[in-house]
Coordinates of C-alpha atoms in Angstrom, one line a residue:
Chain A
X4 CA 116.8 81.1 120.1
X5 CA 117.5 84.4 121.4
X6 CA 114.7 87.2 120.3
X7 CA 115.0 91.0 120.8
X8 CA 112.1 92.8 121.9
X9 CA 112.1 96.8 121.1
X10 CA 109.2 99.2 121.1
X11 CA 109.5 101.4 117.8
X12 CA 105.6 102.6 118.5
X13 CA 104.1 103.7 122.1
X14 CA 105.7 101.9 125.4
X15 CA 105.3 98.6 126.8
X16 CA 104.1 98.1 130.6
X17 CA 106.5 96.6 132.5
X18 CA 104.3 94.6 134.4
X19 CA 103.6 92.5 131.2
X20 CA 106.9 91.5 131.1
X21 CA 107.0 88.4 133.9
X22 CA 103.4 87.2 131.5
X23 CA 105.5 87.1 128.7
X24 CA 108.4 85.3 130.5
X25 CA 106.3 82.9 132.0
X26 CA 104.8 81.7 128.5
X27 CA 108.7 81.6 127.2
X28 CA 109.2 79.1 129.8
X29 CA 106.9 76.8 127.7
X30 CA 109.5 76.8 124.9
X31 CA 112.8 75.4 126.4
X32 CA 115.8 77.3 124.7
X33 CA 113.8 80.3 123.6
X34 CA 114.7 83.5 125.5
X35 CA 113.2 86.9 125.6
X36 CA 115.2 90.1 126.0
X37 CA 113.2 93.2 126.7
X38 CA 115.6 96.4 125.6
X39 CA 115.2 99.0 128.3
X40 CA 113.2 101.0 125.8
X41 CA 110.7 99.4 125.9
X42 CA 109.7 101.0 129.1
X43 CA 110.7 104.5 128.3
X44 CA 108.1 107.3 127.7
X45 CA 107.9 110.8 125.3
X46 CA 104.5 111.7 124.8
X47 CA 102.6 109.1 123.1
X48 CA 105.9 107.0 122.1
X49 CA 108.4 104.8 123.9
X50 CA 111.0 107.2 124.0
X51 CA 112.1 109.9 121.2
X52 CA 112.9 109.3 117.5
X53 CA 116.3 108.6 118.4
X54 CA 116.0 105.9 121.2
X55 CA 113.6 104.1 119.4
X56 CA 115.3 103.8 116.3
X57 CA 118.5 103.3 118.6
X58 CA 116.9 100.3 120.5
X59 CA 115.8 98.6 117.0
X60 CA 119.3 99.1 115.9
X61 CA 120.8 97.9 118.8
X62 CA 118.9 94.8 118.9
X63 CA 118.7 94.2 114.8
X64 CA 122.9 94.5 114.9
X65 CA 123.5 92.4 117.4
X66 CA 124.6 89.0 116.0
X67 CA 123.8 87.2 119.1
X68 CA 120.2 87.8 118.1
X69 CA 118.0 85.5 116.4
X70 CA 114.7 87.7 116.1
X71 CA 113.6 91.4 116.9
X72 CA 110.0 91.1 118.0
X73 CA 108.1 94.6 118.1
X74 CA 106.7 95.1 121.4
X75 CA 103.6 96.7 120.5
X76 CA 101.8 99.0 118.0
X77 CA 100.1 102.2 118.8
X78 CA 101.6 104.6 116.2
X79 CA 105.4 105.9 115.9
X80 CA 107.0 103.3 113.4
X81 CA 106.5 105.2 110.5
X82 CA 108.7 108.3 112.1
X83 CA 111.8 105.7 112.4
X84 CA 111.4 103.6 109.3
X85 CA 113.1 105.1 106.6
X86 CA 116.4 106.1 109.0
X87 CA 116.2 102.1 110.2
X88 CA 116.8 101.1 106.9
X89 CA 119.3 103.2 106.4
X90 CA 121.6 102.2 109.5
X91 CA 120.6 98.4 109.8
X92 CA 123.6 96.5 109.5
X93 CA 124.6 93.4 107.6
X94 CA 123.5 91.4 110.8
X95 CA 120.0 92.3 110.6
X96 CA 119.7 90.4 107.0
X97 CA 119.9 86.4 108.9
X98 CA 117.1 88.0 111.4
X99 CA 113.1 88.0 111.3
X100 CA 111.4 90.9 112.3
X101 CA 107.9 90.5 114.1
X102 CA 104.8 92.6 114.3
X103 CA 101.8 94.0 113.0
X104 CA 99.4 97.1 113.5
X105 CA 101.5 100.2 113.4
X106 CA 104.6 97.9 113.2
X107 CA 103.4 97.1 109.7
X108 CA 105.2 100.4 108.5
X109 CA 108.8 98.5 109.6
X110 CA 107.8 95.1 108.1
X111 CA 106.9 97.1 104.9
X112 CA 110.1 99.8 104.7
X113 CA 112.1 96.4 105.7
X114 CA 110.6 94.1 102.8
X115 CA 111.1 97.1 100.1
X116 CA 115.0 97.3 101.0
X117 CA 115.4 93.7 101.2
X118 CA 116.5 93.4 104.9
X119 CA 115.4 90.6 106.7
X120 CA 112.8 88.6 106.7
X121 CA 109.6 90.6 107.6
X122 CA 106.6 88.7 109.3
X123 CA 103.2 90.0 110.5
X124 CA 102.6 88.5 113.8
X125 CA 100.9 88.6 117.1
X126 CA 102.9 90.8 119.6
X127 CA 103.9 90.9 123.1
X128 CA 101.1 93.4 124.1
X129 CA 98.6 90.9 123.3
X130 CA 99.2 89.2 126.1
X131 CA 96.8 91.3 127.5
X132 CA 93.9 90.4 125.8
X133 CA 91.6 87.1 126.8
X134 CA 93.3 84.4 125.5
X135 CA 96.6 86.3 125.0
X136 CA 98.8 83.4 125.8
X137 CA 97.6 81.4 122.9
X138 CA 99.0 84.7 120.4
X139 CA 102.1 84.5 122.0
X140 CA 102.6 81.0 121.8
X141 CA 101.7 81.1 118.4
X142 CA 104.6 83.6 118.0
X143 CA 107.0 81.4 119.7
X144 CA 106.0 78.3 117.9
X145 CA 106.3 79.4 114.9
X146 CA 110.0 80.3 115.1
X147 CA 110.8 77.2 117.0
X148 CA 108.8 75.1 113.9
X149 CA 105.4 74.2 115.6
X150 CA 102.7 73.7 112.6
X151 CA 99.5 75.0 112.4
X152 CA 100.7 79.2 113.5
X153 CA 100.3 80.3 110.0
X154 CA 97.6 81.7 107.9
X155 CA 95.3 79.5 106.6
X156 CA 94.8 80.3 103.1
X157 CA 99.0 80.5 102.3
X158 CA 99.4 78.8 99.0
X159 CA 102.4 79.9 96.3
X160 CA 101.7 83.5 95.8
X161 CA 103.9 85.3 97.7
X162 CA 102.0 87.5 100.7
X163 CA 102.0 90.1 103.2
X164 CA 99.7 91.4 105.9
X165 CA 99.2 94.7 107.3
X166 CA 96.7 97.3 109.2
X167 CA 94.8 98.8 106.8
X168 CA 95.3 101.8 107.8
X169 CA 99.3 101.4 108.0
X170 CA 99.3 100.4 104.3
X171 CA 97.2 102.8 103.8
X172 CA 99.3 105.7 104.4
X173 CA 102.5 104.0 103.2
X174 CA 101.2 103.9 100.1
X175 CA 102.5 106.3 97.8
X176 CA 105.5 106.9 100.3
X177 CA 108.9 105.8 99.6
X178 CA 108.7 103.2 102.5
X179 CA 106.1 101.4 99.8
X180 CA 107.2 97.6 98.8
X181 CA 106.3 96.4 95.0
X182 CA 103.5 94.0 95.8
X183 CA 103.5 93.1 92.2
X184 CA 101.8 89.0 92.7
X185 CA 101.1 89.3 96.4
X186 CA 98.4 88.2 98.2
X187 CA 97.8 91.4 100.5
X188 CA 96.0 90.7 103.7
X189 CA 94.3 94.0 105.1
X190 CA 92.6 94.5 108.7
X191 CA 91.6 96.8 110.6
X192 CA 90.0 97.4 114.1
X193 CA 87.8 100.9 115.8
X194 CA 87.1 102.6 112.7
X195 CA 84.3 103.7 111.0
X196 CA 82.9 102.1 108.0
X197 CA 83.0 105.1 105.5
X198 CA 87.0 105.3 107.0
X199 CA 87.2 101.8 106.1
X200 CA 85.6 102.9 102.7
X201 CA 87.8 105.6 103.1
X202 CA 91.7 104.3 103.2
X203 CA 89.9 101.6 100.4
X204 CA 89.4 104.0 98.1
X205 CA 93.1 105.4 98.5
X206 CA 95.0 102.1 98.7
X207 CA 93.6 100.4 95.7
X208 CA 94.8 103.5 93.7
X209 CA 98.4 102.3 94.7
X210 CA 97.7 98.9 94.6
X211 CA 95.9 98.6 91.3
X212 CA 98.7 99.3 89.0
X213 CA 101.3 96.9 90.8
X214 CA 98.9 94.4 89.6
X215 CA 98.9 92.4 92.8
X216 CA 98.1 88.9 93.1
X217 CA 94.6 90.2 94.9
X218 CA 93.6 91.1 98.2
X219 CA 92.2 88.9 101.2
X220 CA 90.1 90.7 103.9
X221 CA 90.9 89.9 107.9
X222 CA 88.4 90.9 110.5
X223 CA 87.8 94.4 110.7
X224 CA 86.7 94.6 114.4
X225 CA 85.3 97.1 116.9
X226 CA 83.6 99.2 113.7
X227 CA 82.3 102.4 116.0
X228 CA 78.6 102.9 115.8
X229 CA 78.2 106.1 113.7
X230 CA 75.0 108.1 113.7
X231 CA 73.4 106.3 110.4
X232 CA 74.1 102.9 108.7
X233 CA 76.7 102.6 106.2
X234 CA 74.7 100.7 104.0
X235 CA 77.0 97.9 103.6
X236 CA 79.5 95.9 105.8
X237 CA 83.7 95.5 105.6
X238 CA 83.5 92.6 102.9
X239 CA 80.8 94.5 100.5
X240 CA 83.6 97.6 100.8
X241 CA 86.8 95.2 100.2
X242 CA 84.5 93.6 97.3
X243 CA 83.5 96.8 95.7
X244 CA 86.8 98.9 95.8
X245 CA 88.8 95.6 94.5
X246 CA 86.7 95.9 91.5
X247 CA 87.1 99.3 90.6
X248 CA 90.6 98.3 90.4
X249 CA 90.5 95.7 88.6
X250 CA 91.7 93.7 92.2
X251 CA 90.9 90.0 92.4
X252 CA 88.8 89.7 95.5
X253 CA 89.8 86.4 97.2
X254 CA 88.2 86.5 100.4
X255 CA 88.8 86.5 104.3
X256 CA 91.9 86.4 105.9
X257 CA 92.4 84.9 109.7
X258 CA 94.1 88.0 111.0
X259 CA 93.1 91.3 113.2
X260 CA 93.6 92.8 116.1
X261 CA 92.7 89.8 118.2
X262 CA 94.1 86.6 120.2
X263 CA 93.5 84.4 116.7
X264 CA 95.5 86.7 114.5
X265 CA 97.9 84.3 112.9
X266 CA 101.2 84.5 110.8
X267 CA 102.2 85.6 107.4
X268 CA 105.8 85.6 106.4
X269 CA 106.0 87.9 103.8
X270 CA 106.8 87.1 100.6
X271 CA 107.2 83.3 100.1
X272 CA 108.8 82.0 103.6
X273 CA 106.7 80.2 105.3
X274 CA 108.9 78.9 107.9
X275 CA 111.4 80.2 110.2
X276 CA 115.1 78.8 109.6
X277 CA 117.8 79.8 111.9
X278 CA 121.3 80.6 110.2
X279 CA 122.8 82.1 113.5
X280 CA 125.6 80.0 114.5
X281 CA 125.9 80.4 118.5
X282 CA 129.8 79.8 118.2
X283 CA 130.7 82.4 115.4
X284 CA 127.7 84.6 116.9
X285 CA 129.1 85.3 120.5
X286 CA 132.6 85.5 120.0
Chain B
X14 CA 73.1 135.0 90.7
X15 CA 71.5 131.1 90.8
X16 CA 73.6 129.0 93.2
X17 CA 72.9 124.9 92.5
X18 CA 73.2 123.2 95.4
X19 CA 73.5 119.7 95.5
X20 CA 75.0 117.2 97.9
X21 CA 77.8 114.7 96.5
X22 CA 78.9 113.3 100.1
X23 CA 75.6 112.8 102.9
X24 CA 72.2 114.5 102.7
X25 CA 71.4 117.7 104.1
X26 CA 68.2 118.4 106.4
X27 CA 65.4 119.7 104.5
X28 CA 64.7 122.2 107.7
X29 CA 67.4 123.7 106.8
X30 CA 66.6 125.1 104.0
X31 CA 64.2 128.1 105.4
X32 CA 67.1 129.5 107.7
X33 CA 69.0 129.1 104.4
X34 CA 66.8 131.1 102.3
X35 CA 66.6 133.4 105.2
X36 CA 69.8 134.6 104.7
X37 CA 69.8 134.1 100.7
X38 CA 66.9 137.4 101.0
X39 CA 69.4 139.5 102.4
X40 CA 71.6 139.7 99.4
X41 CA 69.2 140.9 96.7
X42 CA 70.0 139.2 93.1
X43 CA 70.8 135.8 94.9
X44 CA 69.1 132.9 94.6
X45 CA 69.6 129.1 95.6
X46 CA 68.5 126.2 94.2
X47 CA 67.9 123.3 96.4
X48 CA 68.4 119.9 94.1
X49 CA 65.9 117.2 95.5
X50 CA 69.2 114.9 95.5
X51 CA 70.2 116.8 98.5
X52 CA 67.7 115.3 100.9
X53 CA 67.7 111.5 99.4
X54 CA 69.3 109.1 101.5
X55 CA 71.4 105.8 100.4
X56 CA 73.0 104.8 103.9
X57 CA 75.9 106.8 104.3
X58 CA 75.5 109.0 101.8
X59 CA 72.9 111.3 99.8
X60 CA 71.3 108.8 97.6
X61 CA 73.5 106.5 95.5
X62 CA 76.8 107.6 93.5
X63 CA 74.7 107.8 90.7
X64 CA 72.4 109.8 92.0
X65 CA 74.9 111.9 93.7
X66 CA 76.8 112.1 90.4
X67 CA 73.5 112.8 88.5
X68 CA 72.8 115.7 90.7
X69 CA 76.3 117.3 90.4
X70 CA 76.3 117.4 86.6
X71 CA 72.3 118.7 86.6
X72 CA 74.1 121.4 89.1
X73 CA 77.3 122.2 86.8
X74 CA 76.4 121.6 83.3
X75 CA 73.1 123.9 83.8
X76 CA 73.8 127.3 80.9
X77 CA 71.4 129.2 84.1
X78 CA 73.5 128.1 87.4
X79 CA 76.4 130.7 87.9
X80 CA 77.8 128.7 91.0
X81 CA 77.7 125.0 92.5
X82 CA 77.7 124.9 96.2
X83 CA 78.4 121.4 97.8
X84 CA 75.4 121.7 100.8
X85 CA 78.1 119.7 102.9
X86 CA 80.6 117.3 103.7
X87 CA 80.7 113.7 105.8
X88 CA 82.4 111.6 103.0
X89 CA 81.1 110.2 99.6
X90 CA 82.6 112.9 97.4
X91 CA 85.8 111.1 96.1
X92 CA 83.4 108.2 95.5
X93 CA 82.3 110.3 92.4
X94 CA 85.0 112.9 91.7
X95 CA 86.5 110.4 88.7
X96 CA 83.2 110.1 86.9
X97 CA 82.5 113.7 87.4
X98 CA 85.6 115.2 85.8
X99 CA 84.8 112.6 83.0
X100 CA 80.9 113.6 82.3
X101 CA 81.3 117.5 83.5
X102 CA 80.5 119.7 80.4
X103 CA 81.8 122.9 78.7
X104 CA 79.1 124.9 81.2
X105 CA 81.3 123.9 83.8
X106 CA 84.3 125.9 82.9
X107 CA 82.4 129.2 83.6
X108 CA 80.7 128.2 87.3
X109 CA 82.7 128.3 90.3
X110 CA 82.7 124.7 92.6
X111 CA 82.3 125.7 96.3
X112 CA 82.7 123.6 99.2
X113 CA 85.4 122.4 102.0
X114 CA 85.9 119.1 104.0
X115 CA 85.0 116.3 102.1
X116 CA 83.9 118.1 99.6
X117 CA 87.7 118.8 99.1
X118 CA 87.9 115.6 96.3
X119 CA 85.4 116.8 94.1
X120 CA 87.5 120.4 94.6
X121 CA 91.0 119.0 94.2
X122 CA 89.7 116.9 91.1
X123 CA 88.2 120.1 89.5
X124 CA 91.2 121.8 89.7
X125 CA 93.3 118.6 88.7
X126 CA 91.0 118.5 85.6
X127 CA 91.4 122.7 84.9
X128 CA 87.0 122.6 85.2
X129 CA 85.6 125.7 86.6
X130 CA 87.0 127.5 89.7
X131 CA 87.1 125.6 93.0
X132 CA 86.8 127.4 95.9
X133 CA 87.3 126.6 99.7
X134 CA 84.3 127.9 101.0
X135 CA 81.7 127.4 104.2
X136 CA 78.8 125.1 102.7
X137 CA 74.8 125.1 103.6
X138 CA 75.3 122.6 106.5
X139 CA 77.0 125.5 108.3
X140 CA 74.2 127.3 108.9
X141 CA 73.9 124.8 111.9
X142 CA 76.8 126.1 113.7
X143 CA 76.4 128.8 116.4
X144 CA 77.1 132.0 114.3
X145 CA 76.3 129.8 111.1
X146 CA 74.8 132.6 109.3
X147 CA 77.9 134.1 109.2
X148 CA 79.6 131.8 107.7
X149 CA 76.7 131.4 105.3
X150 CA 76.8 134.9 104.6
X151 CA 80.5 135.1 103.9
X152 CA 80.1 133.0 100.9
X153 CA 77.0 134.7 99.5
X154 CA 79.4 137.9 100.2
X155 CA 82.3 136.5 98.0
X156 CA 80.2 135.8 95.2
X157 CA 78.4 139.4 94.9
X158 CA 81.5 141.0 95.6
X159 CA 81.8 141.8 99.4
X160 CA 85.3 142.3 100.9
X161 CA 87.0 140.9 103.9
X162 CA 86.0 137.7 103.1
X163 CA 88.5 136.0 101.9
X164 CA 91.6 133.8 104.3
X165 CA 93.5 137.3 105.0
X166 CA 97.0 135.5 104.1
X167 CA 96.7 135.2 100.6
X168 CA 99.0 136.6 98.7
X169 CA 100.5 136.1 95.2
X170 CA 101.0 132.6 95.6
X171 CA 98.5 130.6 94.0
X172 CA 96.7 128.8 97.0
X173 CA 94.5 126.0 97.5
X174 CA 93.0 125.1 100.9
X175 CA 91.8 121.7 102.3
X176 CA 90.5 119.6 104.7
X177 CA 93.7 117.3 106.1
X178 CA 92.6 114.0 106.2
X179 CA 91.0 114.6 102.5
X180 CA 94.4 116.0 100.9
X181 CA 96.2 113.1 102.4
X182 CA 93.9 110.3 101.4
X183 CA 93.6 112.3 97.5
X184 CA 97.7 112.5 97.7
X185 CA 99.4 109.5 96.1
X186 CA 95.4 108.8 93.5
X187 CA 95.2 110.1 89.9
X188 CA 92.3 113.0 91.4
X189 CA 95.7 114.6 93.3
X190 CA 96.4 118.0 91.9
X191 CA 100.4 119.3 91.2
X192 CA 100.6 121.7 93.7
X193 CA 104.2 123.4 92.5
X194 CA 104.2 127.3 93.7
X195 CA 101.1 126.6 95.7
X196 CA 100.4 128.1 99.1
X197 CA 98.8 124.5 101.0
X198 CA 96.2 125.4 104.0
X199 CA 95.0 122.7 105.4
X200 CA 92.7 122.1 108.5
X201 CA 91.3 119.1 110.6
X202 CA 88.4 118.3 113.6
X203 CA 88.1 115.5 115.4
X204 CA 91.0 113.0 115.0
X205 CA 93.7 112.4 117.5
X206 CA 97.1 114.4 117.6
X207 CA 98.7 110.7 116.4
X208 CA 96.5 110.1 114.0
X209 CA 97.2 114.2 112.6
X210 CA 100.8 112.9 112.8
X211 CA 100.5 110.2 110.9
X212 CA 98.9 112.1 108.0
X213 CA 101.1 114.6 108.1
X214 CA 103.7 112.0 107.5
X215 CA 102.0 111.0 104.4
X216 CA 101.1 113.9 102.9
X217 CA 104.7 115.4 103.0
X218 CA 105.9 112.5 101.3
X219 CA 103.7 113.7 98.3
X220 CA 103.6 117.5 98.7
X221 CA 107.6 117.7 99.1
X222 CA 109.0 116.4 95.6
X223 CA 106.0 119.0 94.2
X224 CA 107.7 121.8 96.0
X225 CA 105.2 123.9 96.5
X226 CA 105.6 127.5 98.2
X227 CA 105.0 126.6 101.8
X228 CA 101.9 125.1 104.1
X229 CA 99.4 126.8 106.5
X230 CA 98.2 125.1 109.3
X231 CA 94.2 126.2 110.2
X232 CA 92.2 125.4 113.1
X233 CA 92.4 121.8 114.3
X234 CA 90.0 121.8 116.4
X235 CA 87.9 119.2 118.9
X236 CA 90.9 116.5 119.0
X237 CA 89.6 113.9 121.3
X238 CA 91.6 113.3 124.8
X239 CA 93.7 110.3 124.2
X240 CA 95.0 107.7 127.1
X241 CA 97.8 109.5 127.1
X242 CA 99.3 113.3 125.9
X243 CA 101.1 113.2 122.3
X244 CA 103.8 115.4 123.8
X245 CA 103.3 118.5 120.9
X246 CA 100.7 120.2 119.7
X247 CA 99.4 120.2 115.7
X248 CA 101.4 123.4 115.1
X249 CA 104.6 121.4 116.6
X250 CA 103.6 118.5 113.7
X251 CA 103.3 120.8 110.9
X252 CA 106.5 122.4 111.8
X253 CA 107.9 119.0 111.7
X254 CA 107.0 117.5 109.6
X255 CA 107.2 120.1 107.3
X256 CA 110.9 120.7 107.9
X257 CA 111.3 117.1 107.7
X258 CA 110.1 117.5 103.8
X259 CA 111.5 120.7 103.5
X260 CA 108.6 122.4 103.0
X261 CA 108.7 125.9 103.6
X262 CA 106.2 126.4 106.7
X263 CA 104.2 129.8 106.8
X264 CA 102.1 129.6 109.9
X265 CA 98.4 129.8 110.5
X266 CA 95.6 129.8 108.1
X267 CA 92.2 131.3 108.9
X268 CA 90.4 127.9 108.1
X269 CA 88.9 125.6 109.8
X270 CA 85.6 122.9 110.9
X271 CA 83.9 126.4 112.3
X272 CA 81.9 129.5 111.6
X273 CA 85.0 131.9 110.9
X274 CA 86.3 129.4 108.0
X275 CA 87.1 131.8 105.4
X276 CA 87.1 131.7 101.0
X277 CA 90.2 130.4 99.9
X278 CA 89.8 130.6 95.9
X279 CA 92.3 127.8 94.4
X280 CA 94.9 129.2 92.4
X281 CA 95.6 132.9 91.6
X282 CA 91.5 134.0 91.5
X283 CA 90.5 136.1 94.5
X284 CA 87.5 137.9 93.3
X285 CA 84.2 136.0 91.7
X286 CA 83.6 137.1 87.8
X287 CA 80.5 136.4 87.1
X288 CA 80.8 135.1 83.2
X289 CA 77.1 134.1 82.3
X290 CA 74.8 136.5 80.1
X291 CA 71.2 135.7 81.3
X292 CA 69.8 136.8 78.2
X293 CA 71.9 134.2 76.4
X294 CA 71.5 131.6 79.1
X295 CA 67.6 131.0 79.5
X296 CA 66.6 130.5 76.0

């Protein structure tokens, strides 16, 4: 099990790297290759347009990888998506692709062209966090078939997961899948309630005439303390904007930007199955 | 000249109002009409959507109101901008709508729906601002005829102006205007240079297949410091991003979250007409 890491957002700190390796090490035959771009820098991102989208093509078309894990969020996905889909190879179809957060725009532009198998996940930069390991194992089991890494309330509607705000503002973009009867998970973390209410009040637009399966709220985490109350909380929002669309409300999700944030393969995977063959893949 | 002003988004501070009618006195003719909906409170917002709605069509469908000034922004207004179009009246048609920043749903709805004459414009809350009374008197200007206060780029382009983060969240929802031939100004305050990218990238995505006449980028003003520096500045994101969409970029517009924001009138309208007979209006 050989899995890609890239950085299509902001840059990954190199000294995070021997963390990461040392958890791997827990998971006999799973490597971790960190691409070089990871650690680049241009402004906010990991490098410019082109070496990020480079670095996810490099390790997407490279049949001697398994997986290309996202190293981290932060913003700067969206700017690569649509020219990723248009230069991913044949190879990247047998391949997962990992994230969440900003990397949500990826997993989505990926699901609506068919390439791969998109799957919101925990990602290397939560290793930082208290109790990062656990998210990172999680990760790693899942591809090498541990139980118990998925979400909890999986049953046979197809589903996705994303940042609310990501989905947000790919919807109504071309990079938008057809969520017609998904389950769409939704989180969201440092962000006012009424921006909450906000980016609500936009998606369901969108998401109201694919006739979705319904929606499922993960934690919404960190809300900022604005200067009044909102007057209600993250649920009463999710509840109220999924019935002005006609939206079946089915209730918390166990995902966010946090240690605990579990899997969700979109559509109806639910586990990983590995069709690389090592002899044909390294010639 | 009777102004309505009501508050569809968060309540305005009834000490306000004196410095308000303080400048109101220097334009003979002009009087403003405070609705008691503008100081109610509901959480966020100015009293619930109802009431917020309520006070709007009191304001608009009123035969003795010539004008409907939005006393200020802090979201809520796209909360109510669907019902309003729905319940607005013939009286609206004649009344001009002016307002900015949140306000900007209720604006871009009008103007959807072909109801009265929306109008970028400072609002009451203003008045709070050092220099405020300027900006107060601007508008009061407009609507008895002053020059030199309109945005000094409008030409004979049909234009519409916005807040950013408003257009983007109204692009891709049924309340989203078509924007062909249009000159687009938008401005923004207070959200990170990432976070202007990112809404950049969605709005293009909507704005582009309208092909409207080109964009103006106004003040962007108080962007919080991040972690680290974007790498370009918000005239180097509109450029892009505009080119990106081919969008035809124009340069700066005199708008912005500030005293100076000047009257953009949406569409072709530059001057106020003042359609209402008294004699036939108070019965």
């Amino acid at each position: 099990m050989r899995i890609g890491i890239c950085a299509p957002s902001a840059p990954f700190p190199r000294e995070l790297v021997a963390p990461m390796q040392a958890v791997a090490a827990g998971f006999p035959g799973v490597e971790l290759l960190f691409h070089d771009q990871c650690f680049l820098s241009a402004g906010h991102f990991a490098g410019t347009d082109e070496q990020r989208l480079n670095a996810l093509l490099d390790c997407a078309n490279d049949p001697g990888i398994d997986a290309v894990w996202f190293a981290r969020g932060g913003y700067g996905s969206n700017r690569i998506a649509e020219a990723a889909v248009t230069f991913l190879s044949k190879e990247a179809d047998n391949k997962v692709f990992l994230g969440s957060s900003d990397g949500g725009y990826l997993l989505g532009a990926l699901y609506k062209a068919g390439i791969g198998r998109p799957v919101h996940a925990p990602m290397p930069l939560d290793i930082k966090r208290e109790r990062g390991e656990e998210a990172i194992a999680r990760v790693l089991g899942w591809l090498t078939g541990a139980p118990d890494t998925l979400e909890g309330n999986l049953d046979g509607d197809p589903a996705v997961a994303f940042n609310l705000t990501t989905l947000a503002m790919m919807a109504g973009t071309r990079l938008m899948p057809d969520l017609r009867d998904h389950v769409v998970m939704v989180e969201e973390v440092s962000e006012y309630l009424y921006a909450v209410d906000r980016l609500f009040f936009h998606l369901v637009q969108v998401l109201g005439p694919m006739q979705i399966a319904g929606l499922r709220l993960g934690r919404v985490s960190d809300v900022p303390e604005n200067d009044r109350p909102f007057g209600t909380d993250a649920i009463g929002i999710a509840r109220e904007w999924c019935a002005r669309a006609t939206i079946p409300f089915l209730g918390r999700a166990d995902i966010g930007h946090d240690h605990a944030n579990r899997i969700v393969p979109f559509g109806r995977m639910r586990r990983f199955e590995n069709n690389r063959k090592p002899e044909d893949a390294r010639p």
